[in-house]
mmCIF file of C-alpha atoms in Angstrom:
data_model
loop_
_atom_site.group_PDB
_atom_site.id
_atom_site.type_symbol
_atom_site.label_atom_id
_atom_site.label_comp_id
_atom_site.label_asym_id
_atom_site.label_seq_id
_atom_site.Cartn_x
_atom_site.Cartn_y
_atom_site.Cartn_z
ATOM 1 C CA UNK A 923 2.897 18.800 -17.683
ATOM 2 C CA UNK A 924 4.126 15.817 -15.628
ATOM 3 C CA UNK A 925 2.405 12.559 -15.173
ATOM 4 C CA UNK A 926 0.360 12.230 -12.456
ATOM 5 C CA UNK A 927 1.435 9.734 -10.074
ATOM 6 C CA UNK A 928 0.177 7.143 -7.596
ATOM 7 C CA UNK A 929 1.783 5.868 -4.898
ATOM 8 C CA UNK A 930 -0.533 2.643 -4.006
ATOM 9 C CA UNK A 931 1.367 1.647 -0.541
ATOM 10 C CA UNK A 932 1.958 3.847 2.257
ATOM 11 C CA UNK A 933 1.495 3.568 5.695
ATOM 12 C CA UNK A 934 1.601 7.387 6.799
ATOM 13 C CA UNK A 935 -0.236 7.189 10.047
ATOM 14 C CA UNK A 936 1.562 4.031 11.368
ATOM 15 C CA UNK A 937 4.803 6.288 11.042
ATOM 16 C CA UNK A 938 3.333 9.572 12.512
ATOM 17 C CA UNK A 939 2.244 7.543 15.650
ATOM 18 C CA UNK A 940 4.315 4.989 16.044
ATOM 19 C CA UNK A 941 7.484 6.294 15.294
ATOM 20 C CA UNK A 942 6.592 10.167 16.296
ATOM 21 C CA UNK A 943 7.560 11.575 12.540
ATOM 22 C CA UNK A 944 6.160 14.630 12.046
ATOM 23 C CA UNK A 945 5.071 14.211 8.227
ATOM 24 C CA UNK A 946 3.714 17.717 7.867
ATOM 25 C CA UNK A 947 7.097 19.215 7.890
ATOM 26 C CA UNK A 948 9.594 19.265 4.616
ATOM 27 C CA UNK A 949 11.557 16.085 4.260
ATOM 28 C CA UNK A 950 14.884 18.142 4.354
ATOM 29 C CA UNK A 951 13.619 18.945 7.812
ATOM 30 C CA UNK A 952 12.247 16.019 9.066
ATOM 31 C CA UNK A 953 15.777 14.192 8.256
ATOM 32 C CA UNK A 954 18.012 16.607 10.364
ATOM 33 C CA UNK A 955 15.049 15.753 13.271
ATOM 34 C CA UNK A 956 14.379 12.145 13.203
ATOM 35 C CA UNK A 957 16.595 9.982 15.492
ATOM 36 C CA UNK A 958 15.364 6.758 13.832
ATOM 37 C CA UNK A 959 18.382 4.933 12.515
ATOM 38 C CA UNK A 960 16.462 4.567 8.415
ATOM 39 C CA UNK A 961 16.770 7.670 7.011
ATOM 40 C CA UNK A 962 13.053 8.985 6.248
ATOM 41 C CA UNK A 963 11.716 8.727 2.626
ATOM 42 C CA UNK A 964 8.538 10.592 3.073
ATOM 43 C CA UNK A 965 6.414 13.904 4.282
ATOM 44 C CA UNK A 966 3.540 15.248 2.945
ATOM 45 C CA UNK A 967 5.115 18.191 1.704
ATOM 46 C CA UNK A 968 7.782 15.647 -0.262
ATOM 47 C CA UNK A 969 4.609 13.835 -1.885
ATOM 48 C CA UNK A 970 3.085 17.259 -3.453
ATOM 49 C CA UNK A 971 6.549 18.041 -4.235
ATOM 50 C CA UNK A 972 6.687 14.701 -6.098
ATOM 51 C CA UNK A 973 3.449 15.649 -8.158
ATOM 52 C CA UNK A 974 2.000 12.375 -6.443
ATOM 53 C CA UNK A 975 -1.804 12.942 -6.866
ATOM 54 C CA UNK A 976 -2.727 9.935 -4.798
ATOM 55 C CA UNK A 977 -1.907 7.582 -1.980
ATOM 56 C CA UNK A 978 -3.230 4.333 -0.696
ATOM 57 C CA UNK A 979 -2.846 5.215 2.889
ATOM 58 C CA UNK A 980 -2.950 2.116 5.343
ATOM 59 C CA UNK A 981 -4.557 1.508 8.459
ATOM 60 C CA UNK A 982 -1.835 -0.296 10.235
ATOM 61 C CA UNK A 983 -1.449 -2.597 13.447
ATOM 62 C CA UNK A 984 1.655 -4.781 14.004
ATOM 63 C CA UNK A 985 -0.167 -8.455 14.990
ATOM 64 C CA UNK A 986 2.963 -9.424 17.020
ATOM 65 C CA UNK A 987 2.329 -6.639 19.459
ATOM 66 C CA UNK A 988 -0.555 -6.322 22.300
ATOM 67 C CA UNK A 989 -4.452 -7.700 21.472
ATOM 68 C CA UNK A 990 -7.169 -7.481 19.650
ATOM 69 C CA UNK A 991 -8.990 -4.687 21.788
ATOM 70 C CA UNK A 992 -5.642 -2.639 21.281
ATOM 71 C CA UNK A 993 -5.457 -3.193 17.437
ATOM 72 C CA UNK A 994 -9.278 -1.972 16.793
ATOM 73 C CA UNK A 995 -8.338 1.345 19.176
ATOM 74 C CA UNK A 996 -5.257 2.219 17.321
ATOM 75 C CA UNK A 997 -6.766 1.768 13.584
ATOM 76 C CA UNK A 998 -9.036 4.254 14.617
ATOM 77 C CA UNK A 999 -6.519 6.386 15.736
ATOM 78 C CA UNK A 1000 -5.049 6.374 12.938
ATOM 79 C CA UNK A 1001 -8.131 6.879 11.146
ATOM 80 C CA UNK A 1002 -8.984 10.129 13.305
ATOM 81 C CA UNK A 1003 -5.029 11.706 12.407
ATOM 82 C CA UNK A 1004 -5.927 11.289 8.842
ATOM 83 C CA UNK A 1005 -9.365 13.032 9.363
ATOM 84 C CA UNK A 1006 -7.376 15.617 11.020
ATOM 85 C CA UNK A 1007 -4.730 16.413 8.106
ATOM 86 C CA UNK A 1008 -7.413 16.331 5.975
ATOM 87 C CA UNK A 1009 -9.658 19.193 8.249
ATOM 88 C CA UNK A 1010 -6.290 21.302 7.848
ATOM 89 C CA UNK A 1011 -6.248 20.889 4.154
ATOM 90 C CA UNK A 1012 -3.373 18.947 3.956
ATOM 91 C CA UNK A 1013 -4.549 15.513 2.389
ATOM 92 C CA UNK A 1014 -8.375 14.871 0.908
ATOM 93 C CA UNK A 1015 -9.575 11.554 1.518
ATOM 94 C CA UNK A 1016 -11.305 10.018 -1.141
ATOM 95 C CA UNK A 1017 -14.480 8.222 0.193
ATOM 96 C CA UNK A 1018 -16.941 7.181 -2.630
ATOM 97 C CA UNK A 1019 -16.662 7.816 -7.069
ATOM 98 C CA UNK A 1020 -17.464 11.585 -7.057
ATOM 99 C CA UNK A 1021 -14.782 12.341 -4.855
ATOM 100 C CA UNK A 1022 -12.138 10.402 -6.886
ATOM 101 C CA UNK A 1023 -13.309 12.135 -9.909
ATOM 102 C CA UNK A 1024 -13.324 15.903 -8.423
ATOM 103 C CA UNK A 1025 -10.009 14.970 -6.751
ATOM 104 C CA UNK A 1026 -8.833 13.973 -10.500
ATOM 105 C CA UNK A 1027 -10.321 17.325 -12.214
ATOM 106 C CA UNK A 1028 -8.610 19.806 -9.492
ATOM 107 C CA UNK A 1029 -5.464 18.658 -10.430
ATOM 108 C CA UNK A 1030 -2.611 20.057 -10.772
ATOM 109 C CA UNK A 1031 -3.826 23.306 -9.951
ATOM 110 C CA UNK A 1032 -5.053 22.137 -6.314
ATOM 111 C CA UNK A 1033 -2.107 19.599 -5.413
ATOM 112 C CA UNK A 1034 -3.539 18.093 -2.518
ATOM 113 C CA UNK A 1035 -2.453 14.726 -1.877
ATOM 114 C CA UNK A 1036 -5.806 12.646 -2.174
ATOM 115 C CA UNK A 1037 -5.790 9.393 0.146
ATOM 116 C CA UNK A 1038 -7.436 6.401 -0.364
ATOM 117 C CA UNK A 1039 -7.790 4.308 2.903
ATOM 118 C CA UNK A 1040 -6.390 0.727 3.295
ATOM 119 C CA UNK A 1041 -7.081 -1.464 6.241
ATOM 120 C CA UNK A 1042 -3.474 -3.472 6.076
ATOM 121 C CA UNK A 1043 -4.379 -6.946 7.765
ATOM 122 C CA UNK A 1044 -8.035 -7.833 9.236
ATOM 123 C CA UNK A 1045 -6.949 -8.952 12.274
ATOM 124 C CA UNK A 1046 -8.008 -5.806 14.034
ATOM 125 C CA UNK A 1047 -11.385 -6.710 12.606
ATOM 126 C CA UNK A 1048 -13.083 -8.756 15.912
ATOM 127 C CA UNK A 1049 -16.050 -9.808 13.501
ATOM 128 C CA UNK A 1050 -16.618 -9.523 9.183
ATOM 129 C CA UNK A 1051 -19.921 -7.089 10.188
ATOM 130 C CA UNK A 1052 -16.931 -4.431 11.972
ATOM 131 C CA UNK A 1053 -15.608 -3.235 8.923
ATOM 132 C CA UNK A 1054 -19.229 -1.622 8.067
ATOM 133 C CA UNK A 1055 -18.112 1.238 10.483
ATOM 134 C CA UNK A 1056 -14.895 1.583 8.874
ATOM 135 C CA UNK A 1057 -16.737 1.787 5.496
ATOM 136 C CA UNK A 1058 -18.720 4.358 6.278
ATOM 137 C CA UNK A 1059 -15.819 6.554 7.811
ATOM 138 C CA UNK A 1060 -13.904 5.847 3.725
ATOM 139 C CA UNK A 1061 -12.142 2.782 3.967
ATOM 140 C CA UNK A 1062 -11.885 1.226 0.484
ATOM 141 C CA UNK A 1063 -9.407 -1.692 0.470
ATOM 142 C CA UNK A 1064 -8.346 -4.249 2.679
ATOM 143 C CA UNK A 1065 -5.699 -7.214 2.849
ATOM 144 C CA UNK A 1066 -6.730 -9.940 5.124
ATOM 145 C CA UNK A 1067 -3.396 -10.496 6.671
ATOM 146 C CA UNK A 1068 -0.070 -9.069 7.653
ATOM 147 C CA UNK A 1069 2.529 -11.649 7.330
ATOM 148 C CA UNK A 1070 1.415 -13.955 10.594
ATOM 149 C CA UNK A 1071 -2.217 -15.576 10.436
ATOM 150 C CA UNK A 1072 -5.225 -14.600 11.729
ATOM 151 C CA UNK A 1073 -8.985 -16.160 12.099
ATOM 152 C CA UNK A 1074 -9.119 -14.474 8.660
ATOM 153 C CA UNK A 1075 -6.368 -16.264 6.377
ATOM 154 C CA UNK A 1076 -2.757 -17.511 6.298
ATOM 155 C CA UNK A 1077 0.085 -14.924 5.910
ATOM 156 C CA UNK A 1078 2.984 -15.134 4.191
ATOM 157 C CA UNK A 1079 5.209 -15.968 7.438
ATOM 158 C CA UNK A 1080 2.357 -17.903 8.466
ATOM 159 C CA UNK A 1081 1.142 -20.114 5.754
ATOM 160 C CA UNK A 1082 -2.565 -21.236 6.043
ATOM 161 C CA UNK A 1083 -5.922 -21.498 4.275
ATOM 162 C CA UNK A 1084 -8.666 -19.086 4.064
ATOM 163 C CA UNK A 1085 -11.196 -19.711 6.856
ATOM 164 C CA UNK A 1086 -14.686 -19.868 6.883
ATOM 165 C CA UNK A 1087 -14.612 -16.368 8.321
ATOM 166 C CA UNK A 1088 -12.524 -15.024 5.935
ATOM 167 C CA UNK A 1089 -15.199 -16.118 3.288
ATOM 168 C CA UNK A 1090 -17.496 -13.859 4.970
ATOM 169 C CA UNK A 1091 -15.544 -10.991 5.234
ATOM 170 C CA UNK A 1092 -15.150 -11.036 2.085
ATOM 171 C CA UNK A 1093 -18.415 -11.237 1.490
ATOM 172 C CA UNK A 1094 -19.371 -8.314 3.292
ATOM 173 C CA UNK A 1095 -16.292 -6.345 1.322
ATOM 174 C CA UNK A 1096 -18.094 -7.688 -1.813
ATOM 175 C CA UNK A 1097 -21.448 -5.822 0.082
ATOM 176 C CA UNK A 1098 -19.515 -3.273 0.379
ATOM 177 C CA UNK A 1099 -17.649 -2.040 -2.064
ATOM 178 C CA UNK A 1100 -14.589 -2.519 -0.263
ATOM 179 C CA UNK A 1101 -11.551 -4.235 -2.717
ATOM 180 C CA UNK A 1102 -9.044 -7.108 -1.801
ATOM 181 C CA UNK A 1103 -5.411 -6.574 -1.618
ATOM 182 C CA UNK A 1104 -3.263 -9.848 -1.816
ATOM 183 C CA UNK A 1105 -0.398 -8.939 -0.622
ATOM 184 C CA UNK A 1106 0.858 -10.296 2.490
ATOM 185 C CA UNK A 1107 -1.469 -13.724 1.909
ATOM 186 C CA UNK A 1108 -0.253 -16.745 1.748
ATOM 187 C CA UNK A 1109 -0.689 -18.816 -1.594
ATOM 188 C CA UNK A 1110 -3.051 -21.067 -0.817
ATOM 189 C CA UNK A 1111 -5.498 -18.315 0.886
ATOM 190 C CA UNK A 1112 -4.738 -15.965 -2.325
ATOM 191 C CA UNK A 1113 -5.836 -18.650 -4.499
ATOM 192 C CA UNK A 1114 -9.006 -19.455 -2.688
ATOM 193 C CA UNK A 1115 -9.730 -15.399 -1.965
ATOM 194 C CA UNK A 1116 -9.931 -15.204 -5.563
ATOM 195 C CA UNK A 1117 -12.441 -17.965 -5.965
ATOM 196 C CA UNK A 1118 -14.727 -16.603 -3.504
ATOM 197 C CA UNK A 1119 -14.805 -12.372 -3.914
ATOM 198 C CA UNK A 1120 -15.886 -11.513 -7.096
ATOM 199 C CA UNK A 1121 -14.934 -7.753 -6.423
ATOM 200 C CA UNK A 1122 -11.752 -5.486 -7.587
ATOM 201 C CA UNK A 1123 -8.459 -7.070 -7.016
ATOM 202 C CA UNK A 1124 -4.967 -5.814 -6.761
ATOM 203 C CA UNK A 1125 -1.727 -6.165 -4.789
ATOM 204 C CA UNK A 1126 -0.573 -2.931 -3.498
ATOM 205 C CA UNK A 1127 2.850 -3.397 -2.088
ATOM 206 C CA UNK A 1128 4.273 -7.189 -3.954
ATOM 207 C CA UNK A 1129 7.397 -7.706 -6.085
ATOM 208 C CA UNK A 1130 8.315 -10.955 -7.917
ATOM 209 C CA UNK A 1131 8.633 -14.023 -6.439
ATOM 210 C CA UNK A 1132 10.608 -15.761 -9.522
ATOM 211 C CA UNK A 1133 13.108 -13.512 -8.939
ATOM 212 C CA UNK A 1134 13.002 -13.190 -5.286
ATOM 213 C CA UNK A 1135 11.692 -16.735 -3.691
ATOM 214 C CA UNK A 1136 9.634 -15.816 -0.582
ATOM 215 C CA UNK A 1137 6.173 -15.860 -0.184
ATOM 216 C CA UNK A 1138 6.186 -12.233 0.984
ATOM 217 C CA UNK A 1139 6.139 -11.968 -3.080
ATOM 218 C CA UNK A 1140 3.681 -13.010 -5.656
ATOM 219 C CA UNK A 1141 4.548 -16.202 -7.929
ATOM 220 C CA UNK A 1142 4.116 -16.201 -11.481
ATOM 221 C CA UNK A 1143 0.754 -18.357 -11.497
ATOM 222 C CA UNK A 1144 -0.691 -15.257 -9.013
ATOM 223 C CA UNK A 1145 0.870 -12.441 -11.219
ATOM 224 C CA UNK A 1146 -1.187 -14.053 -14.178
ATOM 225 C CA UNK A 1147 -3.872 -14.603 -12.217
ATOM 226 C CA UNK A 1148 -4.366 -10.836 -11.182
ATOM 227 C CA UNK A 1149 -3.973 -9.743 -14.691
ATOM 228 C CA UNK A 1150 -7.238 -12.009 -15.589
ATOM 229 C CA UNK A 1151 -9.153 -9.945 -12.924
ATOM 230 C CA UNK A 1152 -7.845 -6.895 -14.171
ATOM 231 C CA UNK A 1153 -5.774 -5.928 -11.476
ATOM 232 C CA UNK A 1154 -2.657 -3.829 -10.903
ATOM 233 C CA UNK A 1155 0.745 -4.760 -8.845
ATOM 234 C CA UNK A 1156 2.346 -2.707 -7.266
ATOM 235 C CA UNK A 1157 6.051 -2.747 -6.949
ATOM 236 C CA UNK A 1158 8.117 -1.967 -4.652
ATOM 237 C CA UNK A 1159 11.482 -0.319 -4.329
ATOM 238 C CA UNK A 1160 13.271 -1.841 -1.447
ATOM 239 C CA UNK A 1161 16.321 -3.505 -1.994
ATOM 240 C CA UNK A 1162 15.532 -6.206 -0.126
ATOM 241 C CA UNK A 1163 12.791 -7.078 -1.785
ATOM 242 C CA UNK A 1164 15.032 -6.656 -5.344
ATOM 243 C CA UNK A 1165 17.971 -9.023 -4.851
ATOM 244 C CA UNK A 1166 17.621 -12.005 -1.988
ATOM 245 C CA UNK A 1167 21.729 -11.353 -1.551
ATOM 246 C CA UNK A 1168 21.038 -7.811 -0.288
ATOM 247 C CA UNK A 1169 21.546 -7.426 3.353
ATOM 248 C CA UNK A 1170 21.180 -4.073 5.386
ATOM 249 C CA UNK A 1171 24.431 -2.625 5.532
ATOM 250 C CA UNK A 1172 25.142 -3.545 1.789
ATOM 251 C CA UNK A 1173 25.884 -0.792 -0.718
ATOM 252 C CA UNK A 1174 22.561 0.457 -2.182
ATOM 253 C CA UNK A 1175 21.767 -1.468 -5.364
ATOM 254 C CA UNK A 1176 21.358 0.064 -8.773
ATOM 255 C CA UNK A 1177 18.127 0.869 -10.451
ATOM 256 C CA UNK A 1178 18.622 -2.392 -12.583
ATOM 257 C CA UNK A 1179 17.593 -4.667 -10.228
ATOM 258 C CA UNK A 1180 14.095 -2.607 -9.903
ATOM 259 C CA UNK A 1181 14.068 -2.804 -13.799
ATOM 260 C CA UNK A 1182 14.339 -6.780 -13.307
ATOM 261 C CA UNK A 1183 11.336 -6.935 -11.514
ATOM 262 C CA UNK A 1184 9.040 -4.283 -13.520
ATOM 263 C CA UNK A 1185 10.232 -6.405 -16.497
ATOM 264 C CA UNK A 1186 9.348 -9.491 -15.158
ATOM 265 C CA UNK A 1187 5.982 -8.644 -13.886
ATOM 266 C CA UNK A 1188 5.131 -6.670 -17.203
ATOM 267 C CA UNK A 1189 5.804 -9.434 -19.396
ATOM 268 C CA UNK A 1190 3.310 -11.665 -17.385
ATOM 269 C CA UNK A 1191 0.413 -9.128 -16.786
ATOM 270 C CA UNK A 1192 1.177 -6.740 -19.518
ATOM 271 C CA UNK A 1193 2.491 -3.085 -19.181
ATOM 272 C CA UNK A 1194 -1.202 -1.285 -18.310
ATOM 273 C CA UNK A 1195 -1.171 -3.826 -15.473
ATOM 274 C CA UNK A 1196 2.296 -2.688 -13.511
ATOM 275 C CA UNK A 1197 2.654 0.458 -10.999
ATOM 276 C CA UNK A 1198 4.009 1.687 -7.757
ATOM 277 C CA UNK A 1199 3.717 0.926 -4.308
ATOM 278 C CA UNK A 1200 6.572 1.637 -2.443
ATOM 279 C CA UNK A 1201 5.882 1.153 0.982
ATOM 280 C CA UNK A 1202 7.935 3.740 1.412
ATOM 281 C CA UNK A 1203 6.749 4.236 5.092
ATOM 282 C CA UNK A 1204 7.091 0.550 5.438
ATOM 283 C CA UNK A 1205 9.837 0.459 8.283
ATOM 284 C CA UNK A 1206 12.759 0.651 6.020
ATOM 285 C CA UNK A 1207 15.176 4.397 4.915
ATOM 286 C CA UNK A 1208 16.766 5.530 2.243
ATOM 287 C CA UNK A 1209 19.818 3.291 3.068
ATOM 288 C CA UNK A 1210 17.670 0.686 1.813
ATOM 289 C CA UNK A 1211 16.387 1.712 -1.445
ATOM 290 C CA UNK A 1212 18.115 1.538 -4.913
ATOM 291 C CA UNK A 1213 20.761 4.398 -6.073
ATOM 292 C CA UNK A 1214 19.095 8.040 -7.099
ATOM 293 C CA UNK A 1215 15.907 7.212 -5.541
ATOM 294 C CA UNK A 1216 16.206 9.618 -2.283
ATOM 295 C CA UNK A 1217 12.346 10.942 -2.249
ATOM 296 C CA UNK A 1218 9.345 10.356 -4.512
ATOM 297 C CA UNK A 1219 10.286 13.139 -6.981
ATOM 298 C CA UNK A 1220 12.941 10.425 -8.464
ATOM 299 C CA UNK A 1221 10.546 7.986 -9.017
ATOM 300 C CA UNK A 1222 10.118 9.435 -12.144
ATOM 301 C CA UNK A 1223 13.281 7.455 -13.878
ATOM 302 C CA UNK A 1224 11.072 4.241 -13.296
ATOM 303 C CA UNK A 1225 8.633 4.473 -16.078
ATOM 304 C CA UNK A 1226 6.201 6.490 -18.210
ATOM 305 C CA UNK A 1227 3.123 7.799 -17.453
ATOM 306 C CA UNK A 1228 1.206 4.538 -17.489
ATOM 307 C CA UNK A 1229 3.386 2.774 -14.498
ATOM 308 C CA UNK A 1230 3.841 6.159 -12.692
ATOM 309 C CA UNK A 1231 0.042 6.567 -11.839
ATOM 310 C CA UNK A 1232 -2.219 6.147 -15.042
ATOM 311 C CA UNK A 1233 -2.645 2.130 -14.467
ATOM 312 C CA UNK A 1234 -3.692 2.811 -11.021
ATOM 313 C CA UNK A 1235 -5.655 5.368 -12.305
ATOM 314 C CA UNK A 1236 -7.690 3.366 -14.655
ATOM 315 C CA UNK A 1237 -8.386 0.312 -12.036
ATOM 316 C CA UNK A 1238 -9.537 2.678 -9.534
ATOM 317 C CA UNK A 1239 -12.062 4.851 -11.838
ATOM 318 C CA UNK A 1240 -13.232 1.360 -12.726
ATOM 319 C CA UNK A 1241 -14.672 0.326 -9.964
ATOM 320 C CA UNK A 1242 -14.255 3.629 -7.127
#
């Protein structure tokens, strides 16, 4: 049997709504459809193709576009068109321990993708006390920012402390039982955020920032750092995000330059500490990922059972 696996960064309603993908229909299909220049990477027929048992499926609102009022409308949206796949039978969202464990025992003989909800950024977030609402509809994760500040934290195009509201929302996620996600925060909020919430940590969606410098990625010091809370990376493969010469247009790079970075972050956090998280819905096509990766089923050349889902796995039953 194949290894489960666990993709930890998608953002599947963002694309459905924003970019009017149908993601019920077969990839094949949904390519000889889509008039958006980046060929797509992923439906949700492609993911139980895949074997992918899981998803961390994001709540998503671009900061740089309209206000506040408009953000908290659209995450709920979103919210509602996963609540809808899942009243067709198409995903099962994975709200509280029991469901994560009788999502876990079903499979593979029921292959239905299981989602667990991620509020990408806070900024949609008018007060800490708003995300009890979301909580209770089966959010389980949040990242304070999305690249640009907000009253919560600096980004990582933003640079900028944690504020005193960001302490208490991460308090109430503490409350909770909602888990932090540093990716997209800016060093000196990441290093702060980890002094103050005492809950589960990961980073969904980061790559290495010793090979790649931008603050979009995690440095060394944080990579360490997550491993001491027992957290897992996730890793993404974009070439971008692989080689800081790669610019769209370029040839696709080889799977090497993926193996750099799993390499990298593995010897700093150790190998039960590394998965995916491709962010594979992230605004970027298959013209910008490595060679022979052309839908999630190829994922599979990465790694071994451990990287392709059992590390997330393991965090999540710990804590879930």
């Amino acid at each position: 049997m194949e290894p489960v696996m666990v993709d930890a960064h998608l953002d599947l309603a963002y694309n459905a709504r924003a970019l009017g993908r149908d993601l019920t229909l077969p990839l094949e299909d949904l390519r000889a459809l889509d008039p958006h220049p980046d060929t797509p990477l992923v439906t949700l027929p492609s993911l139980k193709e895949a074997g992918v048992a899981l998803a961390f499926a994001t709540l998503f609102v671009d900061p740089r576009e309209g206000a506040q009022e408009d953000w908290e409308e659209e995450v709920y949206a979103q919210l509602a068109l996963y609540e809808a796949w899942e009243a067709r039978g198409l995903v099962r969202i994975l709200r509280e321990g029991q469901d994560l464990k009788a999502h876990l025992s079903r499979y593979p003989e029921d292959r239905t993708l299981g989602l667990v909800l991620l509020l990408e950024g806070a900024h949609p977030l008018a007060f800490p006390e708003d995300l009890r609402a979301l909580r209770a509809r089966g959010l389980r994760l949040l990242s304070l920012t999305w690249a640009t500040q907000n009253p919560y934290a600096g980004g990582n195009a933003e640079p900028g402390p944690l504020t005193e509201r960001g302490r208490a929302l991460l308090k109430e996620m503490e409350a909770l039982g909602v888990a932090l996600d540093l990716s997209h925060l800016a060093e000196e909020a990441a290093w702060r955020a980890l002094e103050v919430y005492q809950g589960p940590v990961c980073a969904t969606h980061a790559n290495c920032r010793a090979l790649v410098p931008s603050e979009r990625h995690l440095s060394d010091g944080l990579l360490r750092a997550l491993a001491g809370r027992e957290g897992v990376l996730g890793l993404v493969p974009f070439n971008a995000f692989l080689d800081p010469a790669w610019k769209r247009g370029m040839a696709r790079l080889p799977l090497e330059a993926f193996f750099r970075h799993k390499a990298h972050a593995q010897a700093l956090m150790g190998g039960g500490r590394v998965g995916l998280g491709t962010d594979w819905d992230g605004g970027f096509g298959l013209e910008a990922v490595p060679q022979g990766l052309d839908r999630h089923r190829d994922l599979r050349a990465l790694g071994d059972e451990g990287f392709l889902g059992g590390n997330w796995l393991r965090w999540l039953l710990g804590w879930f």
